[in-house]
Amino acid sequence: MNAIINTQHKHRSYRSYSSKAIEEEKLNAIISAAQSAPSWINGQQVSIIAVADEQRKSRLSELVGNQAYVAQAPIFFIFCADFYRAQIAGEKHGKTLEAIDDVDALLVGATDVGLAMSNAITAAESLDLGTVPIGGIRKNPLEVIELLNLPKYVIPISGLCIGYPNENPGTKPRFPQEAILHKETYQHNQTSIIDTYDNTMSAYMNERTKGRQSTSWTERVSSFYEKPYYSSIADMLEQQGFKCKNVKK
């Protein structure tokens, strides 16, 4: 294995950070790594809002569901799907960008964000920094959009805390590769794999919490997805100009 793969294999989520500031050189390297990720048609449909202001971080920590580590981390990145620059390109050449009204634009934007954020995480961890993605940035998206002054055609997809770790959390066990890798066609029979993984996760959680919790993977996932988690997404998309015209009702 090489150093990059070793860094990826050691990934874990950090939710406690020291007060040590992150060097500007490291922040620039992380952003450069994020920008180096592939993107659809080289459209680079990503923008990153870097928030270091204590009051703004505090407000964001409330909006994402009172996650204190958002305020504690020295820097909080908000990764956004961004078609604002594409709109400017259209205006420059007298074109109406009807593709932005297509639901595929959301898939493109979210994919570009995921690729960029993955690069940023690997870069940060290679520099001895800790990270944790924050999907809760979509919990109150309209307020987040106003707070960050996001223009039309830009939507927040995920936050990312970055800082020097103040803890040493465990690395959660993953599914065996046979559950994730499907050779030639999708393999539907996964019940036994999931059952085994449930036992693995229950044992891990029991050890990590010193017996206070032993939730299995299926318990957590089924509870999480039982109902739509964020209720304002449709309002956000409408406000920001994503019409999703080709979604059949």
Tab-separated table of N, CA and C in Angstrom, residues 8-14 168-176 197-209 216-217:
chain	number	residue	atom	x	y	z
A	8	GLN	N	-6.440	6.892	3.544
A	8	GLN	CA	-7.865	6.638	3.305
A	8	GLN	C	-8.388	5.515	4.194
A	9	HIS	N	-7.592	4.473	4.379
A	9	HIS	CA	-8.023	3.337	5.194
A	9	HIS	C	-8.129	3.701	6.676
A	10	LYS	N	-7.390	4.709	7.102
A	10	LYS	CA	-7.411	5.116	8.509
A	10	LYS	C	-8.466	6.177	8.794
A	11	HIS	N	-9.307	6.488	7.804
A	11	HIS	CA	-10.304	7.551	7.985
A	11	HIS	C	-11.220	7.280	9.170
A	12	ARG	N	-11.492	8.309	9.908
A	12	ARG	CA	-12.474	8.275	10.995
A	12	ARG	C	-13.039	9.676	11.160
A	13	SER	N	-14.168	9.793	11.842
A	13	SER	CA	-14.801	11.096	12.055
A	13	SER	C	-14.392	11.657	13.406
A	14	TYR	N	-13.973	12.912	13.401
A	14	TYR	CA	-13.559	13.596	14.633
A	14	TYR	C	-14.597	14.655	14.992
A	168	ASN	N	-9.362	10.621	20.084
A	168	ASN	CA	-8.879	9.505	19.271
A	168	ASN	C	-10.004	8.486	19.110
A	169	PRO	N	-10.984	8.802	18.248
A	169	PRO	CA	-12.133	7.904	18.100
A	169	PRO	C	-11.760	6.632	17.356
A	170	GLY	N	-12.600	5.633	17.475
A	170	GLY	CA	-12.361	4.386	16.759
A	170	GLY	C	-12.725	4.511	15.291
A	171	THR	N	-12.280	3.548	14.526
A	171	THR	CA	-12.646	3.471	13.111
A	171	THR	C	-13.790	2.478	12.971
A	172	LYS	N	-14.931	2.952	12.505
A	172	LYS	CA	-16.089	2.069	12.383
A	172	LYS	C	-15.808	0.952	11.380
A	173	PRO	N	-16.189	-0.270	11.725
A	173	PRO	CA	-16.036	-1.367	10.759
A	173	PRO	C	-16.933	-1.146	9.552
A	174	ARG	N	-16.479	-1.571	8.411
A	174	ARG	CA	-17.234	-1.435	7.173
A	174	ARG	C	-17.783	-2.793	6.745
A	175	PHE	N	-18.730	-2.740	5.808
A	175	PHE	CA	-19.202	-3.975	5.185
A	175	PHE	C	-18.025	-4.702	4.542
A	176	PRO	N	-18.097	-6.024	4.449
A	176	PRO	CA	-17.073	-6.732	3.676
A	176	PRO	C	-17.181	-6.318	2.210
A	197	TYR	N	-22.976	-8.301	9.560
A	197	TYR	CA	-22.515	-6.935	9.816
A	197	TYR	C	-23.263	-6.313	10.994
A	198	ASP	N	-24.540	-6.634	11.137
A	198	ASP	CA	-25.302	-6.174	12.307
A	198	ASP	C	-24.606	-6.595	13.602
A	199	ASN	N	-24.195	-7.844	13.655
A	199	ASN	CA	-23.500	-8.346	14.850
A	199	ASN	C	-22.172	-7.619	15.068
A	200	THR	N	-21.460	-7.367	13.976
A	200	THR	CA	-20.180	-6.661	14.063
A	200	THR	C	-20.373	-5.252	14.599
A	201	MET	N	-21.368	-4.530	14.059
A	201	MET	CA	-21.604	-3.149	14.483
A	201	MET	C	-22.118	-3.085	15.915
A	202	SER	N	-22.969	-4.016	16.291
A	202	SER	CA	-23.478	-4.041	17.670
A	202	SER	C	-22.333	-4.231	18.657
A	203	ALA	N	-21.428	-5.148	18.339
A	203	ALA	CA	-20.277	-5.391	19.213
A	203	ALA	C	-19.368	-4.168	19.268
A	204	TYR	N	-19.167	-3.533	18.119
A	204	TYR	CA	-18.320	-2.332	18.075
A	204	TYR	C	-18.919	-1.209	18.920
A	205	MET	N	-20.228	-0.961	18.751
A	205	MET	CA	-20.874	0.120	19.499
A	205	MET	C	-20.884	-0.176	20.992
A	206	ASN	N	-21.070	-1.429	21.349
A	206	ASN	CA	-21.059	-1.813	22.763
A	206	ASN	C	-19.690	-1.529	23.388
A	207	GLU	N	-18.627	-1.856	22.635
A	207	GLU	CA	-17.274	-1.606	23.145
A	207	GLU	C	-16.966	-0.110	23.176
A	208	ARG	N	-17.344	0.594	22.129
A	208	ARG	CA	-17.027	2.027	22.033
A	208	ARG	C	-17.735	2.839	23.109
A	209	THR	N	-18.972	2.457	23.439
A	209	THR	CA	-19.745	3.218	24.431
A	209	THR	C	-19.681	2.598	25.819
A	216	SER	N	-27.561	-1.878	16.205
A	216	SER	CA	-27.083	-2.538	14.991
A	216	SER	C	-27.208	-1.589	13.800
A	217	TRP	N	-26.588	-1.973	12.695
A	217	TRP	CA	-26.656	-1.153	11.483
A	217	TRP	C	-28.084	-1.054	10.969
